[in-house]
Amino acid sequence: MTTLDLDGRSVVAHADHLVVEEFDDGVVVWHGPTEGLHRLDVPGAAVWAVLDGCRDLDEVSAEVAEFFGLAKHAVFGDVRTFVSDLVERQVVKVKQQAL
Amino acid sequence: VDAGGPCELVERLVSPYTRPAQVGETVLRYVVEVTGDETFTLTADPARPGEKPEVAVDTNAWRILAMLQWHLNQVVVAKAAPSYVLLHAAAAVREDVTVILPAPMESGKTTTVTGLVQAGYRYLTDETVALVPETLDVHAYPKPLTIDQGSWPLFPELRVPPVGPADASWFVPASSIRPDAQANTGRAPRLVVFPAYRQGTTTQVRRLSGSEATIELAKSTFRFTESPERNLKVLAGLARSCPTYELQIGDLDSAVAAVGDLLDREVAA
């Protein structure tokens, strides 16, 4: 999976077999199958919170942009790159692939 | 047991671990055999699952003792891991307030906790902190302080016979620092400090955030992957319940003072 495989219509959800601990300064995620422990900072946690398997990346970007008081087009690239990284780390799964 | 002889040293090493066996309990027996060519063989009976009984073979008796200490640590961790969250950490208590010092090997855990005990703290461990998952209370692992060569000049008064070759560690019971230095348990930690000795630097502290602290605590947890959900919840709870700091250690006196200042601040809060 690369950033090129995700577009605004891609839908992404949290993977199975996770243990998640939330903090004021971010999120810590344990993924059992890969035995990976990951720390997401505040912007990362904001994206993580809306990767609910219902919203596509356009909607996720809009939510994140609103949260930080930015324009959607200003955050979409970063959101897509970040989500691609989460896919590589296997802590999220792509439910609906871009066409 | 000869006073000051090697048998006394072995007694000093193993006495914290020994007690009368209870009915149905497995007895772990170590044997050291010396063959004609002055080769020492350390065996454990019963062997740990998947391992041979032979723990170490060496011509240097001190390395055999070090292996005995290492093997005992492994056995204790394996036995305790199902019931406790086990951190690779030193720990001490001051006026009923517990501070733990998680860190990898060679970071300054033993040196720092020795300095704390000399400053009046009570000793819980220099190697493994056992946290009760429900309460975060700390159980002592009262092994002798294992003081490596690099720290000997800091503690010349702790040089107790028998003294081995230049590369051997000193095995120092906390009670030899002060008769009442050993504590059996500690309340849930009120302070977590990650020590890191950096030669040629000045001592300084940096506060860690909750998520940073949780990651660092996880790195210091023995057998984290065997109970990841329980362990992560406990570590996150610890990170939320008490302040956590990185302690860059330039010298021991300032490091001990820094821990004291952090504890003062926590108690005052």
mmCIF file of C-alpha atoms in Angstrom:
data_model
loop_
_atom_site.group_PDB
_atom_site.id
_atom_site.type_symbol
_atom_site.label_atom_id
_atom_site.label_comp_id
_atom_site.label_asym_id
_atom_site.label_seq_id
_atom_site.Cartn_x
_atom_site.Cartn_y
_atom_site.Cartn_z
ATOM 1 C CA MET A 1 0.000 0.000 0.000
ATOM 2 C CA THR A 2 1.374 3.403 -0.927
ATOM 3 C CA THR A 3 -0.084 6.883 -0.710
ATOM 4 C CA LEU A 4 -0.949 6.509 -4.387
ATOM 5 C CA ASP A 5 -3.382 3.701 -3.550
ATOM 6 C CA LEU A 6 -5.489 5.904 -1.297
ATOM 7 C CA ASP A 7 -7.685 8.728 -2.504
ATOM 8 C CA GLY A 8 -10.477 10.801 -1.087
ATOM 9 C CA ARG A 9 -12.983 7.983 -1.462
ATOM 10 C CA SER A 10 -10.934 5.389 0.404
ATOM 11 C CA VAL A 11 -12.515 4.218 3.619
ATOM 12 C CA VAL A 12 -10.237 3.075 6.425
ATOM 13 C CA ALA A 13 -11.030 1.473 9.777
ATOM 14 C CA HIS A 14 -9.080 0.423 12.836
ATOM 15 C CA ALA A 15 -7.629 -3.073 12.527
ATOM 16 C CA ASP A 16 -8.700 -5.953 14.744
ATOM 17 C CA HIS A 17 -6.749 -7.128 17.786
ATOM 18 C CA LEU A 18 -5.775 -3.694 19.022
ATOM 19 C CA VAL A 19 -5.290 -2.390 22.524
ATOM 20 C CA VAL A 20 -5.595 1.387 22.643
ATOM 21 C CA GLU A 21 -4.776 3.815 25.447
ATOM 22 C CA GLU A 22 -5.697 7.459 25.000
ATOM 23 C CA PHE A 23 -3.877 10.383 26.582
ATOM 24 C CA ASP A 24 -4.091 14.156 26.407
ATOM 25 C CA ASP A 25 -0.963 14.183 24.274
ATOM 26 C CA GLY A 26 -1.757 11.306 21.933
ATOM 27 C CA VAL A 27 -2.628 7.654 21.638
ATOM 28 C CA VAL A 28 -0.701 4.449 22.268
ATOM 29 C CA VAL A 29 -1.729 1.492 20.124
ATOM 30 C CA TRP A 30 -0.711 -2.139 20.521
ATOM 31 C CA HIS A 31 -1.307 -4.443 17.580
ATOM 32 C CA GLY A 32 -1.216 -8.060 18.657
ATOM 33 C CA PRO A 33 -0.531 -9.907 15.376
ATOM 34 C CA THR A 34 2.553 -7.812 14.586
ATOM 35 C CA GLU A 35 3.459 -7.225 18.253
ATOM 36 C CA GLY A 36 3.831 -3.569 17.347
ATOM 37 C CA LEU A 37 3.538 -0.725 19.859
ATOM 38 C CA HIS A 38 2.884 2.661 18.305
ATOM 39 C CA ARG A 39 2.579 6.200 19.615
ATOM 40 C CA LEU A 40 0.484 8.725 17.752
ATOM 41 C CA ASP A 41 0.946 12.385 18.604
ATOM 42 C CA VAL A 42 -1.901 14.892 18.922
ATOM 43 C CA PRO A 43 -2.487 15.407 15.169
ATOM 44 C CA GLY A 44 -2.152 11.657 14.648
ATOM 45 C CA ALA A 45 -4.635 10.976 17.421
ATOM 46 C CA ALA A 46 -7.071 13.429 15.818
ATOM 47 C CA VAL A 47 -6.935 11.450 12.573
ATOM 48 C CA TRP A 48 -7.069 8.132 14.419
ATOM 49 C CA ALA A 49 -10.249 9.161 16.218
ATOM 50 C CA VAL A 50 -12.203 9.555 12.987
ATOM 51 C CA LEU A 51 -10.955 6.458 11.161
ATOM 52 C CA ASP A 52 -14.221 4.735 11.974
ATOM 53 C CA GLY A 53 -14.738 2.715 8.827
ATOM 54 C CA CYS A 54 -17.673 4.915 7.803
ATOM 55 C CA ARG A 55 -16.098 8.176 6.670
ATOM 56 C CA ASP A 56 -13.903 8.310 3.576
ATOM 57 C CA LEU A 57 -10.607 10.182 3.536
ATOM 58 C CA ASP A 58 -12.266 13.313 2.183
ATOM 59 C CA GLU A 59 -14.593 13.349 5.175
ATOM 60 C CA VAL A 60 -11.763 12.428 7.547
ATOM 61 C CA SER A 61 -9.715 15.318 6.179
ATOM 62 C CA ALA A 62 -12.658 17.682 6.603
ATOM 63 C CA GLU A 63 -13.066 16.612 10.239
ATOM 64 C CA VAL A 64 -9.365 17.005 10.965
ATOM 65 C CA ALA A 65 -9.221 20.364 9.190
ATOM 66 C CA GLU A 66 -12.142 21.624 11.258
ATOM 67 C CA PHE A 67 -10.523 20.353 14.458
ATOM 68 C CA PHE A 68 -7.344 22.329 13.742
ATOM 69 C CA GLY A 69 -9.070 25.299 12.117
ATOM 70 C CA LEU A 70 -7.520 24.675 8.711
ATOM 71 C CA ALA A 71 -8.785 24.265 5.158
ATOM 72 C CA LYS A 72 -9.463 20.706 4.011
ATOM 73 C CA HIS A 73 -7.176 20.950 1.010
ATOM 74 C CA ALA A 74 -4.386 22.018 3.339
ATOM 75 C CA VAL A 75 -4.515 18.790 5.351
ATOM 76 C CA PHE A 76 -5.570 16.156 2.824
ATOM 77 C CA GLY A 77 -2.036 15.297 1.670
ATOM 78 C CA ASP A 78 -0.759 14.903 5.210
ATOM 79 C CA VAL A 79 -3.786 12.849 6.221
ATOM 80 C CA ARG A 80 -3.344 10.534 3.239
ATOM 81 C CA THR A 81 0.384 10.071 3.966
ATOM 82 C CA PHE A 82 -0.299 9.445 7.641
ATOM 83 C CA VAL A 83 -3.075 6.950 6.967
ATOM 84 C CA SER A 84 -0.871 5.138 4.447
ATOM 85 C CA ASP A 85 1.742 4.804 7.169
ATOM 86 C CA LEU A 86 -0.884 3.376 9.524
ATOM 87 C CA VAL A 87 -1.858 0.883 6.817
ATOM 88 C CA GLU A 88 1.777 -0.187 6.501
ATOM 89 C CA ARG A 89 1.969 -0.605 10.252
ATOM 90 C CA GLN A 90 -1.208 -2.743 9.981
ATOM 91 C CA VAL A 91 -3.061 -0.847 12.693
ATOM 92 C CA VAL A 92 -5.737 0.193 10.212
ATOM 93 C CA LYS A 93 -7.316 -1.652 7.317
ATOM 94 C CA VAL A 94 -8.697 -0.344 4.043
ATOM 95 C CA LYS A 95 -12.380 -1.167 3.841
ATOM 96 C CA GLN A 96 -13.041 0.468 0.518
ATOM 97 C CA GLN A 97 -10.278 0.887 -2.021
ATOM 98 C CA ALA A 98 -10.052 3.848 -4.316
ATOM 99 C CA LEU A 99 -11.451 3.103 -7.767
ATOM 100 C CA VAL B 1 29.892 -21.115 55.186
ATOM 101 C CA ASP B 2 33.317 -19.567 55.629
ATOM 102 C CA ALA B 3 33.306 -15.952 56.706
ATOM 103 C CA GLY B 4 34.619 -13.872 53.846
ATOM 104 C CA GLY B 5 35.079 -16.916 51.627
ATOM 105 C CA PRO B 6 33.425 -17.934 48.402
ATOM 106 C CA CYS B 7 30.699 -19.905 50.185
ATOM 107 C CA GLU B 8 29.680 -16.779 52.075
ATOM 108 C CA LEU B 9 29.452 -14.968 48.782
ATOM 109 C CA VAL B 10 27.184 -17.645 47.349
ATOM 110 C CA GLU B 11 25.101 -17.469 50.511
ATOM 111 C CA ARG B 12 24.840 -13.694 50.073
ATOM 112 C CA LEU B 13 23.726 -14.129 46.490
ATOM 113 C CA VAL B 14 21.075 -16.761 46.992
ATOM 114 C CA SER B 15 19.729 -16.004 50.471
ATOM 115 C CA PRO B 16 17.152 -13.450 49.246
ATOM 116 C CA TYR B 17 15.632 -16.163 47.077
ATOM 117 C CA THR B 18 15.564 -19.034 49.514
ATOM 118 C CA ARG B 19 12.910 -20.137 51.967
ATOM 119 C CA PRO B 20 11.625 -23.498 53.168
ATOM 120 C CA ALA B 21 9.765 -25.314 50.410
ATOM 121 C CA GLN B 22 6.051 -25.800 50.865
ATOM 122 C CA VAL B 23 4.246 -29.040 50.135
ATOM 123 C CA GLY B 24 3.942 -29.594 46.417
ATOM 124 C CA GLU B 25 6.325 -26.794 45.573
ATOM 125 C CA THR B 26 9.164 -27.426 43.149
ATOM 126 C CA VAL B 27 12.606 -26.974 44.649
ATOM 127 C CA LEU B 28 15.182 -25.403 42.351
ATOM 128 C CA ARG B 29 18.645 -26.739 43.072
ATOM 129 C CA TYR B 30 21.907 -25.362 41.730
ATOM 130 C CA VAL B 31 25.094 -27.395 41.698
ATOM 131 C CA VAL B 32 28.596 -26.146 40.975
ATOM 132 C CA GLU B 33 31.066 -28.892 40.126
ATOM 133 C CA VAL B 34 34.794 -28.347 39.899
ATOM 134 C CA THR B 35 36.772 -30.691 37.735
ATOM 135 C CA GLY B 36 40.477 -31.404 37.927
ATOM 136 C CA ASP B 37 41.413 -28.767 35.395
ATOM 137 C CA GLU B 38 39.769 -26.046 37.512
ATOM 138 C CA THR B 39 36.734 -25.870 35.293
ATOM 139 C CA PHE B 40 33.482 -24.909 37.005
ATOM 140 C CA THR B 41 30.155 -26.226 35.783
ATOM 141 C CA LEU B 42 26.901 -24.686 37.004
ATOM 142 C CA THR B 43 23.765 -26.756 36.556
ATOM 143 C CA ALA B 44 20.148 -26.091 37.480
ATOM 144 C CA ASP B 45 17.781 -28.851 38.525
ATOM 145 C CA PRO B 46 15.139 -28.894 37.226
ATOM 146 C CA ALA B 47 16.182 -27.160 34.035
ATOM 147 C CA ARG B 48 13.858 -24.515 32.672
ATOM 148 C CA PRO B 49 11.557 -25.723 29.897
ATOM 149 C CA GLY B 50 13.426 -25.970 26.609
ATOM 150 C CA GLU B 51 16.826 -25.533 28.246
ATOM 151 C CA LYS B 52 19.632 -27.877 29.197
ATOM 152 C CA PRO B 53 20.431 -28.286 32.916
ATOM 153 C CA GLU B 54 23.887 -26.865 32.260
ATOM 154 C CA VAL B 55 23.776 -23.110 32.852
ATOM 155 C CA ALA B 56 27.449 -22.235 32.435
ATOM 156 C CA VAL B 57 30.925 -23.727 32.145
ATOM 157 C CA ASP B 58 33.870 -21.503 32.908
ATOM 158 C CA THR B 59 37.327 -21.505 34.415
ATOM 159 C CA ASN B 60 36.537 -18.217 36.187
ATOM 160 C CA ALA B 61 34.527 -18.796 39.355
ATOM 161 C CA TRP B 62 33.337 -15.187 39.396
ATOM 162 C CA ARG B 63 31.757 -15.514 35.991
ATOM 163 C CA ILE B 64 29.987 -18.611 37.286
ATOM 164 C CA LEU B 65 28.597 -16.517 40.152
ATOM 165 C CA ALA B 66 27.488 -13.846 37.697
ATOM 166 C CA MET B 67 25.723 -16.519 35.655
ATOM 167 C CA LEU B 68 24.066 -17.845 38.804
ATOM 168 C CA GLN B 69 22.772 -14.345 39.533
ATOM 169 C CA TRP B 70 21.589 -13.950 35.941
ATOM 170 C CA HIS B 71 19.859 -17.335 35.961
ATOM 171 C CA LEU B 72 18.110 -16.579 39.242
ATOM 172 C CA ASN B 73 16.830 -13.323 37.735
ATOM 173 C CA GLN B 74 15.455 -15.246 34.766
ATOM 174 C CA VAL B 75 13.749 -17.795 36.992
ATOM 175 C CA VAL B 76 12.192 -15.113 39.173
ATOM 176 C CA VAL B 77 10.893 -13.198 36.162
ATOM 177 C CA ALA B 78 9.441 -16.336 34.588
ATOM 178 C CA LYS B 79 7.711 -17.292 37.821
ATOM 179 C CA ALA B 80 6.335 -13.835 38.588
ATOM 180 C CA ALA B 81 5.309 -12.679 35.102
ATOM 181 C CA PRO B 82 1.829 -14.261 35.124
ATOM 182 C CA SER B 83 0.854 -12.415 38.303
ATOM 183 C CA TYR B 84 2.747 -9.121 38.108
ATOM 184 C CA VAL B 85 3.770 -6.496 35.629
ATOM 185 C CA LEU B 86 7.551 -6.725 35.767
ATOM 186 C CA LEU B 87 9.687 -3.738 34.932
ATOM 187 C CA HIS B 88 13.424 -3.769 34.373
ATOM 188 C CA ALA B 89 13.909 -1.092 36.983
ATOM 189 C CA ALA B 90 15.435 -0.136 40.270
ATOM 190 C CA ALA B 91 13.219 1.159 43.064
ATOM 191 C CA ALA B 92 13.500 2.822 46.447
ATOM 192 C CA VAL B 93 11.221 4.264 49.096
ATOM 193 C CA ARG B 94 11.519 7.551 50.962
ATOM 194 C CA GLU B 95 9.083 8.171 53.795
ATOM 195 C CA ASP B 96 6.619 5.698 52.338
ATOM 196 C CA VAL B 97 6.798 7.278 48.885
ATOM 197 C CA THR B 98 8.029 4.979 46.126
ATOM 198 C CA VAL B 99 10.185 6.006 43.192
ATOM 199 C CA ILE B 100 11.003 3.596 40.382
ATOM 200 C CA LEU B 101 13.889 3.901 37.931
ATOM 201 C CA PRO B 102 13.278 1.881 34.756
ATOM 202 C CA ALA B 103 16.116 1.610 32.259
ATOM 203 C CA PRO B 104 18.113 -0.817 30.137
ATOM 204 C CA MET B 105 21.383 -2.324 31.348
ATOM 205 C CA GLU B 106 24.321 0.010 31.871
ATOM 206 C CA SER B 107 22.102 3.092 32.295
ATOM 207 C CA GLY B 108 22.854 3.742 35.937
ATOM 208 C CA LYS B 109 20.010 1.997 37.768
ATOM 209 C CA THR B 110 22.170 0.310 40.374
ATOM 210 C CA THR B 111 24.457 3.285 40.834
ATOM 211 C CA THR B 112 21.554 5.667 41.297
ATOM 212 C CA VAL B 113 19.628 3.444 43.690
ATOM 213 C CA THR B 114 22.811 2.826 45.703
ATOM 214 C CA GLY B 115 23.228 6.578 45.987
ATOM 215 C CA LEU B 116 19.602 6.925 47.053
ATOM 216 C CA VAL B 117 19.995 4.251 49.733
ATOM 217 C CA GLN B 118 23.116 5.969 51.013
ATOM 218 C CA ALA B 119 21.054 9.165 51.172
ATOM 219 C CA GLY B 120 18.518 7.484 53.458
ATOM 220 C CA TYR B 121 16.033 5.831 51.095
ATOM 221 C CA ARG B 122 15.061 2.228 51.621
ATOM 222 C CA TYR B 123 15.975 -0.323 48.984
ATOM 223 C CA LEU B 124 13.453 -2.346 46.990
ATOM 224 C CA THR B 125 15.542 -3.587 44.071
ATOM 225 C CA ASP B 126 18.200 -2.703 41.535
ATOM 226 C CA GLU B 127 16.885 -5.034 38.855
ATOM 227 C CA THR B 128 13.181 -5.867 38.718
ATOM 228 C CA VAL B 129 10.068 -4.050 39.958
ATOM 229 C CA ALA B 130 6.997 -6.225 40.403
ATOM 230 C CA LEU B 131 3.814 -4.145 40.120
ATOM 231 C CA VAL B 132 0.569 -5.570 41.469
ATOM 232 C CA PRO B 133 -1.803 -4.994 38.520
ATOM 233 C CA GLU B 134 -4.814 -4.010 40.619
ATOM 234 C CA THR B 135 -3.100 -1.567 42.974
ATOM 235 C CA LEU B 136 0.272 -0.736 41.368
ATOM 236 C CA ASP B 137 1.873 -1.583 44.710
ATOM 237 C CA VAL B 138 5.499 -2.630 44.403
ATOM 238 C CA HIS B 139 6.983 -5.879 45.650
ATOM 239 C CA ALA B 140 10.655 -5.935 46.521
ATOM 240 C CA TYR B 141 13.131 -8.095 44.688
ATOM 241 C CA PRO B 142 15.811 -7.906 47.337
ATOM 242 C CA LYS B 143 18.808 -9.168 45.437
ATOM 243 C CA PRO B 144 22.156 -7.770 46.491
ATOM 244 C CA LEU B 145 23.135 -4.593 44.692
ATOM 245 C CA THR B 146 25.321 -5.604 41.776
ATOM 246 C CA ILE B 147 27.879 -2.826 41.501
ATOM 247 C CA ASP B 148 29.971 -2.929 38.367
ATOM 248 C CA GLN B 149 33.526 -1.785 38.015
ATOM 249 C CA GLY B 150 32.708 1.626 36.582
ATOM 250 C CA SER B 151 30.944 2.621 39.800
ATOM 251 C CA TRP B 152 33.472 1.244 42.286
ATOM 252 C CA PRO B 153 35.226 4.591 42.816
ATOM 253 C CA LEU B 154 31.890 6.066 43.920
ATOM 254 C CA PHE B 155 31.409 3.527 46.704
ATOM 255 C CA PRO B 156 34.813 2.461 48.090
ATOM 256 C CA GLU B 157 33.255 1.734 51.477
ATOM 257 C CA LEU B 158 31.036 -0.956 49.927
ATOM 258 C CA ARG B 159 33.967 -3.075 48.843
ATOM 259 C CA VAL B 160 33.261 -6.179 50.905
ATOM 260 C CA PRO B 161 35.321 -9.366 50.766
ATOM 261 C CA PRO B 162 35.737 -11.623 48.999
ATOM 262 C CA VAL B 163 36.747 -9.334 46.177
ATOM 263 C CA GLY B 164 37.160 -10.988 42.820
ATOM 264 C CA PRO B 165 39.193 -10.093 39.784
ATOM 265 C CA ALA B 166 39.030 -6.701 38.151
ATOM 266 C CA ASP B 167 36.098 -7.592 35.912
ATOM 267 C CA ALA B 168 33.910 -9.051 38.672
ATOM 268 C CA SER B 169 30.959 -7.197 40.170
ATOM 269 C CA TRP B 170 30.511 -6.434 43.837
ATOM 270 C CA PHE B 171 27.474 -8.124 45.347
ATOM 271 C CA VAL B 172 26.395 -5.800 48.150
ATOM 272 C CA PRO B 173 23.434 -6.509 50.435
ATOM 273 C CA ALA B 174 21.466 -3.323 51.100
ATOM 274 C CA SER B 175 21.755 -4.094 54.807
ATOM 275 C CA SER B 176 25.480 -3.515 54.584
ATOM 276 C CA ILE B 177 24.755 0.121 53.710
ATOM 277 C CA ARG B 178 22.350 0.470 56.623
ATOM 278 C CA PRO B 179 20.833 -2.296 58.732
ATOM 279 C CA ASP B 180 17.279 -1.133 58.035
ATOM 280 C CA ALA B 181 17.840 -0.309 54.359
ATOM 281 C CA GLN B 182 15.826 -3.199 52.956
ATOM 282 C CA ALA B 183 12.109 -2.608 52.351
ATOM 283 C CA ASN B 184 9.823 -5.518 51.538
ATOM 284 C CA THR B 185 7.089 -3.651 49.716
ATOM 285 C CA GLY B 186 6.329 -0.181 48.483
ATOM 286 C CA ARG B 187 3.110 1.639 47.802
ATOM 287 C CA ALA B 188 2.157 2.477 44.239
ATOM 288 C CA PRO B 189 4.918 4.633 42.749
ATOM 289 C CA ARG B 190 4.492 8.388 43.032
ATOM 290 C CA LEU B 191 7.408 9.106 40.743
ATOM 291 C CA VAL B 192 8.936 7.386 37.710
ATOM 292 C CA VAL B 193 12.420 8.407 36.616
ATOM 293 C CA PHE B 194 14.209 6.932 33.604
ATOM 294 C CA PRO B 195 17.929 7.259 34.390
ATOM 295 C CA ALA B 196 20.528 7.537 31.641
ATOM 296 C CA TYR B 197 24.168 8.077 32.557
ATOM 297 C CA ARG B 198 25.945 10.306 30.050
ATOM 298 C CA GLN B 199 29.599 10.813 30.857
ATOM 299 C CA GLY B 200 30.724 14.402 30.630
ATOM 300 C CA THR B 201 27.255 15.909 30.756
ATOM 301 C CA THR B 202 25.418 17.826 33.423
ATOM 302 C CA THR B 203 22.516 16.245 35.250
ATOM 303 C CA GLN B 204 19.134 17.397 34.004
ATOM 304 C CA VAL B 205 15.543 16.228 33.995
ATOM 305 C CA ARG B 206 12.863 16.355 31.314
ATOM 306 C CA ARG B 207 9.203 15.681 31.979
ATOM 307 C CA LEU B 208 7.630 13.027 29.767
ATOM 308 C CA SER B 209 4.063 13.109 28.525
ATOM 309 C CA GLY B 210 1.669 10.279 29.308
ATOM 310 C CA SER B 211 1.989 8.567 25.955
ATOM 311 C CA GLU B 212 5.778 8.979 25.877
ATOM 312 C CA ALA B 213 6.034 7.493 29.354
ATOM 313 C CA THR B 214 3.805 4.561 28.457
ATOM 314 C CA ILE B 215 5.987 3.677 25.477
ATOM 315 C CA GLU B 216 9.148 3.909 27.581
ATOM 316 C CA LEU B 217 7.612 1.809 30.356
ATOM 317 C CA ALA B 218 6.583 -0.820 27.812
ATOM 318 C CA LYS B 219 10.155 -1.000 26.522
ATOM 319 C CA SER B 220 11.256 -1.747 30.093
ATOM 320 C CA THR B 221 8.638 -4.444 30.735
ATOM 321 C CA PHE B 222 9.761 -8.047 30.904
ATOM 322 C CA ARG B 223 7.646 -10.384 28.765
ATOM 323 C CA PHE B 224 5.366 -7.554 27.687
ATOM 324 C CA THR B 225 3.977 -9.587 24.794
ATOM 325 C CA GLU B 226 2.751 -12.415 27.029
ATOM 326 C CA SER B 227 -0.020 -10.259 28.518
ATOM 327 C CA PRO B 228 -0.042 -7.138 26.355
ATOM 328 C CA GLU B 229 -3.543 -5.957 27.195
ATOM 329 C CA ARG B 230 -3.023 -6.208 30.956
ATOM 330 C CA ASN B 231 0.463 -4.779 30.762
ATOM 331 C CA LEU B 232 -0.487 -1.809 28.598
ATOM 332 C CA LYS B 233 -3.436 -0.930 30.828
ATOM 333 C CA VAL B 234 -1.285 -1.081 33.944
ATOM 334 C CA LEU B 235 1.522 0.965 32.388
ATOM 335 C CA ALA B 236 -0.899 3.558 31.045
ATOM 336 C CA GLY B 237 -2.476 3.760 34.491
ATOM 337 C CA LEU B 238 0.943 4.275 36.029
ATOM 338 C CA ALA B 239 1.801 6.978 33.489
ATOM 339 C CA ARG B 240 -1.461 8.776 34.276
ATOM 340 C CA SER B 241 -1.149 8.482 38.026
ATOM 341 C CA CYS B 242 2.334 9.834 38.590
ATOM 342 C CA PRO B 243 4.799 12.172 36.938
ATOM 343 C CA THR B 244 7.494 10.639 34.771
ATOM 344 C CA TYR B 245 10.869 12.118 33.891
ATOM 345 C CA GLU B 246 13.988 11.358 31.935
ATOM 346 C CA LEU B 247 17.033 11.882 34.136
ATOM 347 C CA GLN B 248 20.253 12.548 32.283
ATOM 348 C CA ILE B 249 22.935 11.755 34.829
ATOM 349 C CA GLY B 250 26.186 13.644 34.754
ATOM 350 C CA ASP B 251 27.268 12.723 38.272
ATOM 351 C CA LEU B 252 25.764 10.737 41.116
ATOM 352 C CA ASP B 253 25.399 13.473 43.745
ATOM 353 C CA SER B 254 23.415 15.738 41.461
ATOM 354 C CA ALA B 255 21.300 12.800 40.261
ATOM 355 C CA VAL B 256 20.395 11.860 43.852
ATOM 356 C CA ALA B 257 19.591 15.522 44.545
ATOM 357 C CA ALA B 258 17.433 15.704 41.414
ATOM 358 C CA VAL B 259 15.395 12.663 42.432
ATOM 359 C CA GLY B 260 14.979 14.156 45.885
ATOM 360 C CA ASP B 261 13.773 17.450 44.424
ATOM 361 C CA LEU B 262 11.260 15.664 42.192
ATOM 362 C CA LEU B 263 9.961 13.672 45.153
ATOM 363 C CA ASP B 264 9.705 16.841 47.258
ATOM 364 C CA ARG B 265 7.695 18.453 44.488
ATOM 365 C CA GLU B 266 5.417 15.435 44.157
ATOM 366 C CA VAL B 267 4.823 15.144 47.894
ATOM 367 C CA ALA B 268 4.104 18.870 48.141
ATOM 368 C CA ALA B 269 1.613 18.607 45.294
#
